[in-house]
Amino acid sequence: MTYDVDAIRADFPILSRQVNGRDLVYLDNGASAQKPQVVIDAVTAGYSQEYANVHRGLHYLSNLATDKYEAVRGKIATFLNAPSEDHIIFNSGTTEGINMVSYAWAAPRMQAGDEIILSIMEHHANIVPWHFLRERLGVKLVWVDVDERGDLDPQRVLDAITSKTKLIAITHTSNVLGTVVDVKAITEGAHAQGVPVLVDGSQAAVHAPVDVSDIGCDFYAITGHKLYGPSGSGAIYVHPDRMDEMQPFLGGGDMIKEVHRDTVTWNSAPMKFEAGTPGIVQQIGLGVALDYLMDLGMENVARHEADLRDYTNSRLSGLNWVTVQGNSDNKAAIFSMTMDGVGHAHDLSTILDKQGIAIRAGHHCAQPLMQHFGVTATARASFGLYNSKAEVDKLIEGLEFCHELFG
Ligand code: PLP
């Protein structure tokens, strides 16, 4: 299939707008991606024609909404190559997914002195839920560093395992460096020593095909708004053995079988972990976004983005006043930059914004990584499936303009 980036761009209405009088160049996909018209239409129809609560009514609209909502479970299972849709728990995104694992699976089976291994490049969503256990239970967080290129050697992670290790919680792709981690090697090595593995797939699932059956991990978290779906949508894949070990997380409607004055029984998984009225339309929108991605083919998306990555690398290599944090051979098209003479990354993003170029500046919810590299903030350009080489050129022009401005 030829990957027609112009045709793809036409699917995303926001890409044809202007910002600050210039054509929008949207390079903040790592934070959140734009939505294709099919997703916008599905959300509009979800509210204007098809809305009702799910799992509850016996009327037409409730059945329609339930059917559409539940069909998304299978789409997520297909997208991740999970063995069954029963292994997919819906949620509002990765943050909720990892907090659920911390609360429902980890907390009941951990005690003071137990250890959780994390890489230094985790997003706060895969750090803070484990800090809760450190604070409340006395669990120890064990950090594994990346090397100067931003690579994470799986063996270093496995070498950190001790008899106290209860979990490895690791990102599949860094939201700051773009580094892709060999989570399969980590999972294989960890399982050989009886240690479960949680993978934060928020960034990885966006850029390349993911196969949780092949990885063999215990938990794999994704977030809908980065996958070109609505915010507030998401899911976590849970291996059936871990599912059986999990206690309910939130209590309320839908997650129960029977409630009496003195007793309560639970619904079967995955509903046991989905209390209350969910993000019905958001999740239906995510299903449409996944259909869109699967129609494009994630391997085609990955090829296009690898091309953009290589082109950006070659253009940036000509700017010896720009430092890119993380230059792994196996990285997504994510570039975290600092520039000589520019005191703060925010200045860079403000000036680029005036040219219609949207990037993100800050610590990217990865403060331990910033500390590791000795910076407080970087300016991050993160590419998506609709970005073009012409936009890379505009970014480079924007950086050159900043360089001239700051002398
Ligand atoms: N993990 C990574 C690697 C991320 O990049 C993000 C979002 O930036 C998250 C977790 C949190 O995702 P969400 O805010 O959608 O829950």
Coordinates of C-alpha atoms and ligand atoms in Angstrom, one line a residue:
M1 CA 0.0 0.0 0.0
T2 CA 1.2 3.5 -0.7
Y3 CA 1.0 5.7 2.3
D4 CA -0.7 8.9 1.0
V5 CA 0.1 11.4 3.7
D6 CA -1.9 14.2 2.0
A7 CA -5.0 12.0 1.9
I8 CA -4.5 11.0 5.5
R9 CA -4.1 14.7 6.5
A10 CA -7.4 15.4 4.8
D11 CA -9.1 13.0 7.3
F12 CA -8.1 15.3 10.2
P13 CA -10.0 18.6 9.9
I14 CA -8.0 20.5 12.5
L15 CA -4.8 20.1 10.4
S16 CA -6.2 22.6 7.8
R17 CA -6.7 25.4 10.3
Q18 CA -4.3 28.2 11.0
V19 CA -2.7 29.2 14.3
N20 CA -1.2 32.6 14.8
G21 CA -1.8 33.3 11.1
R22 CA 0.3 30.4 10.0
D23 CA -0.6 26.8 8.8
L24 CA -0.8 24.6 11.9
V25 CA 2.2 22.3 12.2
Y26 CA 1.1 19.9 15.0
L27 CA 4.1 18.2 16.6
D28 CA 2.7 17.6 20.1
N29 CA 1.4 14.1 19.4
G30 CA 3.2 12.7 22.4
A31 CA 0.9 14.7 24.6
S32 CA -2.3 14.0 22.6
A33 CA -3.1 13.3 19.0
Q34 CA -5.7 15.0 16.8
K35 CA -8.9 13.1 15.8
P36 CA -9.9 12.0 12.3
Q37 CA -13.4 13.0 11.0
V38 CA -14.7 9.4 11.5
V39 CA -14.0 9.7 15.2
I40 CA -15.6 13.1 15.5
D41 CA -18.6 11.8 13.6
A42 CA -18.9 8.8 15.9
V43 CA -18.8 11.0 18.9
T44 CA -21.4 13.3 17.4
A45 CA -23.7 10.4 16.5
G46 CA -23.0 8.9 19.9
Y47 CA -24.6 11.9 21.6
S48 CA -27.0 13.1 18.9
Q49 CA -28.6 9.8 17.8
E50 CA -27.4 6.8 19.8
Y51 CA -27.0 7.9 23.4
A52 CA -28.2 5.9 26.4
N53 CA -26.6 4.3 29.4
V54 CA -25.0 0.9 28.8
H55 CA -25.7 -2.6 30.4
R56 CA -28.8 -1.3 32.1
G57 CA -31.9 -0.7 30.0
L58 CA -33.9 -3.0 27.9
H59 CA -34.9 -0.3 25.5
Y60 CA -33.6 0.2 21.9
L61 CA -31.1 2.9 22.6
S62 CA -29.6 1.3 25.6
N63 CA -29.1 -1.9 23.6
L64 CA -27.6 0.0 20.7
A65 CA -25.2 1.9 22.9
T66 CA -24.3 -1.3 24.8
D67 CA -23.6 -3.2 21.6
K68 CA -21.4 -0.5 20.2
Y69 CA -19.6 0.0 23.5
E70 CA -19.0 -3.7 24.1
A71 CA -17.8 -4.2 20.5
V72 CA -14.8 -2.0 21.3
R73 CA -13.4 -4.6 23.7
G74 CA -12.9 -7.0 20.8
K75 CA -11.3 -4.3 18.7
I76 CA -8.8 -3.5 21.4
A77 CA -8.1 -7.2 21.8
T78 CA -7.5 -7.4 18.0
F79 CA -5.3 -4.2 18.0
L80 CA -3.1 -5.6 20.8
N81 CA -3.4 -9.2 19.7
A82 CA -4.7 -10.2 23.1
P83 CA -6.0 -13.8 23.2
S84 CA -9.5 -12.7 24.2
E85 CA -11.6 -9.6 24.8
D86 CA -12.2 -10.8 28.3
H87 CA -8.7 -9.8 29.1
I88 CA -9.4 -6.1 28.3
I89 CA -10.5 -3.8 31.1
F90 CA -11.9 -0.4 30.0
N91 CA -10.8 2.7 31.7
S92 CA -10.2 6.4 31.1
G93 CA -6.5 5.9 30.1
T94 CA -3.1 4.7 31.2
T95 CA -3.1 6.7 34.5
E96 CA -6.2 4.9 35.7
G97 CA -5.0 1.6 34.4
I98 CA -1.7 1.7 36.3
N99 CA -3.4 3.0 39.4
M100 CA -5.8 0.1 39.2
V101 CA -3.0 -2.4 39.1
S102 CA -1.3 -0.7 42.0
Y103 CA -4.5 -0.8 44.1
A104 CA -6.2 -4.0 43.0
W105 CA -3.3 -6.3 42.3
A106 CA -0.1 -5.0 43.9
A107 CA -1.2 -3.5 47.2
P108 CA -2.9 -6.7 48.6
R109 CA 0.2 -8.8 47.9
M110 CA 3.1 -6.5 48.9
Q111 CA 4.6 -5.7 52.2
A112 CA 7.5 -3.6 53.6
G113 CA 10.8 -4.4 51.9
D114 CA 9.3 -5.8 48.7
E115 CA 10.7 -4.3 45.6
I116 CA 9.4 -2.8 42.4
I117 CA 11.8 -2.2 39.5
L118 CA 11.3 0.9 37.4
S119 CA 13.3 2.5 34.6
I120 CA 14.5 6.0 35.1
M121 CA 12.5 7.1 32.0
E122 CA 9.1 6.3 33.3
H123 CA 6.2 8.8 33.0
H124 CA 4.9 9.9 36.4
A125 CA 1.8 7.8 35.7
N126 CA 4.1 4.8 36.0
I127 CA 5.9 6.2 39.1
V128 CA 3.5 7.8 41.4
P129 CA 1.1 4.8 41.9
W130 CA 4.2 2.9 43.1
H131 CA 5.2 5.8 45.4
F132 CA 1.8 5.3 47.0
L133 CA 2.9 1.7 47.9
R134 CA 6.3 3.0 49.1
E135 CA 4.6 5.5 51.4
R136 CA 1.8 3.3 52.6
L137 CA 3.4 -0.1 52.7
G138 CA 7.2 0.5 52.8
V139 CA 7.7 -1.0 49.4
K140 CA 11.1 -0.1 47.9
L141 CA 11.4 1.4 44.4
V142 CA 14.5 0.2 42.5
W143 CA 15.6 2.4 39.6
V144 CA 17.4 1.2 36.5
D145 CA 19.3 3.9 34.5
V146 CA 19.5 4.3 30.7
D147 CA 22.8 4.8 29.1
E148 CA 24.0 8.1 27.5
R149 CA 22.2 7.3 24.3
G150 CA 19.0 6.7 26.2
D151 CA 19.0 3.0 25.7
L152 CA 17.9 0.6 28.3
D153 CA 19.7 -2.7 28.4
P154 CA 17.2 -5.4 29.3
Q155 CA 19.9 -7.3 31.2
R156 CA 20.4 -4.4 33.6
V157 CA 16.7 -4.6 34.4
L158 CA 17.0 -8.4 35.0
D159 CA 20.2 -7.9 37.0
A160 CA 18.2 -5.7 39.4
I161 CA 15.9 -8.6 40.3
T162 CA 16.3 -9.9 43.9
S163 CA 14.3 -12.4 46.0
K164 CA 12.2 -9.3 47.1
T165 CA 11.2 -8.2 43.6
K166 CA 7.4 -8.4 43.2
L167 CA 7.0 -6.4 39.9
I168 CA 8.8 -4.8 37.0
A169 CA 6.9 -1.7 35.7
I170 CA 8.4 -0.4 32.5
T171 CA 7.6 1.8 29.6
H172 CA 7.6 0.3 26.1
T173 CA 8.5 3.6 24.5
S174 CA 9.8 6.6 26.3
N175 CA 7.6 9.7 25.9
V176 CA 10.7 11.9 26.2
L177 CA 13.5 10.1 24.4
G178 CA 11.5 7.9 22.1
T179 CA 13.6 4.9 23.1
V180 CA 11.8 1.6 22.4
V181 CA 12.5 -0.9 25.2
D182 CA 12.8 -4.6 24.5
V183 CA 9.9 -5.5 26.8
K184 CA 9.8 -9.0 25.4
A185 CA 13.3 -9.8 26.6
I186 CA 12.6 -8.2 30.0
T187 CA 9.3 -10.2 30.3
E188 CA 11.0 -13.5 29.4
G189 CA 13.8 -13.0 31.8
A190 CA 11.5 -11.8 34.6
H191 CA 9.1 -14.6 34.2
A192 CA 12.0 -17.1 34.4
Q193 CA 12.4 -15.8 37.9
G194 CA 8.7 -15.6 38.7
V195 CA 8.4 -11.8 38.5
P196 CA 5.4 -10.3 36.7
V197 CA 5.8 -7.3 34.3
L198 CA 3.6 -4.3 33.7
V199 CA 4.2 -2.5 30.4
D200 CA 3.2 1.2 29.9
G201 CA 2.2 1.1 26.3
S202 CA 0.9 4.7 26.0
Q203 CA 3.4 5.8 23.5
A204 CA 4.4 2.4 21.9
A205 CA 0.9 1.4 20.8
V206 CA 0.7 4.7 18.8
H207 CA 3.8 4.3 16.7
A208 CA 4.0 0.6 15.8
P209 CA 2.1 -2.8 16.0
V210 CA 1.9 -4.2 19.5
D211 CA 1.5 -7.9 20.2
V212 CA 0.8 -8.6 23.9
S213 CA 0.7 -12.3 23.3
D214 CA 4.2 -12.2 21.8
I215 CA 5.5 -10.0 24.5
G216 CA 3.9 -12.2 27.1
C217 CA 3.6 -9.4 29.7
D218 CA 1.1 -9.4 32.6
F219 CA -0.3 -6.0 32.1
Y220 CA -0.3 -3.6 29.1
A221 CA -1.8 -0.2 29.5
I222 CA -2.9 2.1 26.6
T223 CA -4.6 5.4 26.4
G224 CA -7.2 6.4 23.8
H225 CA -6.4 10.1 23.3
K226 CA -2.9 9.4 22.0
L227 CA -4.4 6.7 19.7
Y228 CA -6.3 9.4 17.7
G229 CA -9.4 8.6 19.9
P230 CA -11.3 10.7 22.4
S231 CA -9.8 11.8 25.7
G232 CA -11.2 9.8 28.6
S233 CA -11.0 6.5 26.7
G234 CA -8.5 3.7 27.3
A235 CA -7.9 0.1 28.4
I236 CA -5.5 -2.2 30.0
Y237 CA -4.8 -5.8 29.0
V238 CA -4.5 -8.1 31.9
H239 CA -3.2 -11.7 31.7
P240 CA -5.9 -14.0 33.0
D241 CA -3.7 -15.3 35.9
R242 CA -3.2 -11.8 37.1
M243 CA -6.9 -11.0 36.5
D244 CA -7.8 -13.8 38.9
E245 CA -5.5 -12.4 41.5
M246 CA -6.9 -8.8 41.4
Q247 CA -9.3 -7.5 44.0
P248 CA -12.0 -5.0 42.9
F249 CA -10.8 -1.5 42.5
L250 CA -13.7 1.0 42.4
G251 CA -17.0 -0.2 43.9
G252 CA -20.4 0.7 42.5
G253 CA -22.9 -0.3 39.8
D254 CA -22.0 -2.8 37.1
M255 CA -19.1 -4.4 38.9
I256 CA -21.4 -6.4 41.2
K257 CA -23.5 -9.5 40.9
E258 CA -25.6 -9.1 44.0
V259 CA -25.7 -6.6 46.8
H260 CA -27.3 -7.4 50.2
R261 CA -27.3 -5.6 53.5
D262 CA -24.4 -7.8 54.8
T263 CA -22.9 -9.3 51.7
V264 CA -21.9 -8.4 48.2
T265 CA -20.8 -10.6 45.3
W266 CA -18.8 -9.5 42.2
N267 CA -19.5 -9.6 38.5
S268 CA -17.1 -11.6 36.5
A269 CA -14.0 -10.0 35.0
P270 CA -13.5 -7.7 33.2
M271 CA -16.7 -6.0 34.4
K272 CA -15.7 -6.6 38.0
F273 CA -13.2 -3.8 37.5
E274 CA -15.4 -1.4 35.7
A275 CA -17.6 0.4 38.3
G276 CA -20.2 3.0 37.5
T277 CA -21.3 4.7 34.2
P278 CA -18.2 4.5 31.9
G279 CA -17.1 6.9 29.2
I280 CA -19.6 5.4 26.8
V281 CA -19.2 7.6 23.8
Q282 CA -15.4 8.1 24.4
Q283 CA -14.9 4.4 24.2
I284 CA -17.0 4.0 21.1
G285 CA -14.9 6.8 19.6
L286 CA -11.8 4.9 20.5
G287 CA -13.1 1.8 18.7
V288 CA -13.5 3.9 15.5
A289 CA -10.0 5.3 16.0
L290 CA -8.6 1.8 16.2
D291 CA -10.6 0.7 13.1
Y292 CA -9.0 3.7 11.3
L293 CA -5.5 2.7 12.5
M294 CA -6.0 -1.0 11.6
D295 CA -7.3 0.1 8.1
L296 CA -4.1 2.1 7.6
G297 CA -2.1 -0.8 9.1
M298 CA 0.2 -0.1 12.0
E299 CA 3.2 -1.5 10.2
N300 CA 2.6 1.2 7.5
V301 CA 2.3 3.9 10.2
A302 CA 5.5 2.6 11.7
R303 CA 7.3 2.8 8.4
H304 CA 6.1 6.3 7.7
E305 CA 7.1 7.5 11.1
A306 CA 10.5 5.8 10.9
D307 CA 11.1 7.7 7.6
L308 CA 10.1 11.0 9.4
R309 CA 12.4 10.1 12.3
D310 CA 15.4 9.5 10.0
Y311 CA 14.7 12.6 8.0
T312 CA 14.4 14.7 11.2
N313 CA 17.6 13.2 12.5
S314 CA 19.5 14.1 9.3
R315 CA 18.2 17.7 9.4
L316 CA 18.9 18.1 13.1
S317 CA 22.4 16.8 12.7
G318 CA 23.2 20.0 10.7
L319 CA 22.3 22.2 13.7
N320 CA 25.2 21.8 16.0
W321 CA 23.6 24.2 18.5
V322 CA 20.8 21.8 19.2
T323 CA 21.2 18.9 21.6
V324 CA 18.8 16.0 21.3
Q325 CA 18.3 13.9 24.4
G326 CA 18.2 10.3 23.5
N327 CA 19.5 8.9 20.2
S328 CA 18.8 5.3 20.4
D329 CA 19.0 3.3 17.1
N330 CA 15.6 2.0 18.1
K331 CA 13.5 5.1 18.8
A332 CA 10.1 6.5 17.9
A333 CA 9.9 9.9 16.1
I334 CA 10.1 11.9 19.4
F335 CA 12.8 14.6 19.7
S336 CA 13.5 16.2 23.1
M337 CA 15.8 19.2 22.5
T338 CA 17.7 21.9 24.2
M339 CA 19.3 24.7 22.3
D340 CA 22.5 26.6 23.1
G341 CA 21.8 30.2 24.1
V342 CA 18.1 29.5 24.9
G343 CA 17.8 29.6 28.7
H344 CA 14.5 27.7 28.9
A345 CA 12.7 25.3 26.6
H346 CA 9.5 27.3 27.1
D347 CA 11.1 30.2 25.2
L348 CA 11.6 27.9 22.3
S349 CA 8.1 26.6 22.3
T350 CA 6.6 30.1 22.6
I351 CA 8.6 31.3 19.6
L352 CA 7.7 28.2 17.5
D353 CA 4.1 28.7 18.5
K354 CA 4.1 32.2 16.9
Q355 CA 4.9 30.3 13.7
G356 CA 2.0 27.9 14.1
I357 CA 4.3 25.1 15.2
A358 CA 2.9 23.2 18.3
I359 CA 5.5 21.4 20.4
R360 CA 5.7 20.8 24.1
A361 CA 8.2 22.2 26.6
G362 CA 8.7 21.1 30.2
H363 CA 9.6 18.0 32.1
H364 CA 7.1 15.9 30.2
C365 CA 5.9 14.2 33.5
A366 CA 9.3 12.5 33.6
Q367 CA 11.2 14.4 36.3
P368 CA 13.6 11.5 37.3
L369 CA 14.7 11.3 33.7
M370 CA 15.3 15.1 33.6
Q371 CA 17.4 14.7 36.8
H372 CA 19.3 11.9 35.2
F373 CA 20.3 14.0 32.2
G374 CA 20.8 17.1 34.4
V375 CA 18.2 19.3 32.7
T376 CA 15.0 20.9 34.0
A377 CA 13.1 20.9 30.8
T378 CA 13.3 20.1 27.1
A379 CA 11.4 21.2 24.0
R380 CA 9.8 18.1 22.6
A381 CA 8.7 17.6 19.0
S382 CA 6.7 14.4 18.7
F383 CA 5.4 13.2 15.3
G384 CA 2.3 11.3 14.4
L385 CA 0.9 9.4 11.4
Y386 CA -0.2 12.6 9.6
N387 CA 3.0 14.6 9.8
S388 CA 5.1 15.2 6.7
K389 CA 8.6 16.0 5.7
A390 CA 7.5 19.5 4.8
E391 CA 6.6 19.9 8.4
V392 CA 10.0 18.7 9.5
D393 CA 11.5 21.5 7.3
K394 CA 9.2 24.0 9.0
L395 CA 10.4 22.9 12.4
I396 CA 14.0 23.2 11.3
E397 CA 13.3 26.7 9.9
G398 CA 11.6 27.6 13.2
L399 CA 14.7 26.4 15.2
E400 CA 17.0 28.4 12.9
F401 CA 14.9 31.5 13.5
C402 CA 15.2 30.9 17.3
H403 CA 18.9 30.5 17.0
E404 CA 19.3 33.8 15.1
L405 CA 17.0 35.5 17.6
F406 CA 19.0 34.3 20.6
G407 CA 22.3 34.9 18.9
Ligands
PLP1 N1 2.8 6.9 30.1 C1 3.4 7.6 29.1 C2 4.6 7.0 28.6 C3 2.8 8.7 28.6 O1 3.4 9.4 27.6 C4 1.6 9.2 29.2 C5 1.0 10.5 28.7 O2 1.6 11.4 28.4 C6 1.0 8.5 30.2 C7 1.6 7.3 30.7 C8 -0.3 8.9 30.9 O3 -1.4 8.8 30.0 P1 -2.8 9.4 30.4 O4 -2.5 10.9 30.8 O5 -3.5 9.4 29.1 O6 -3.4 8.6 31.4

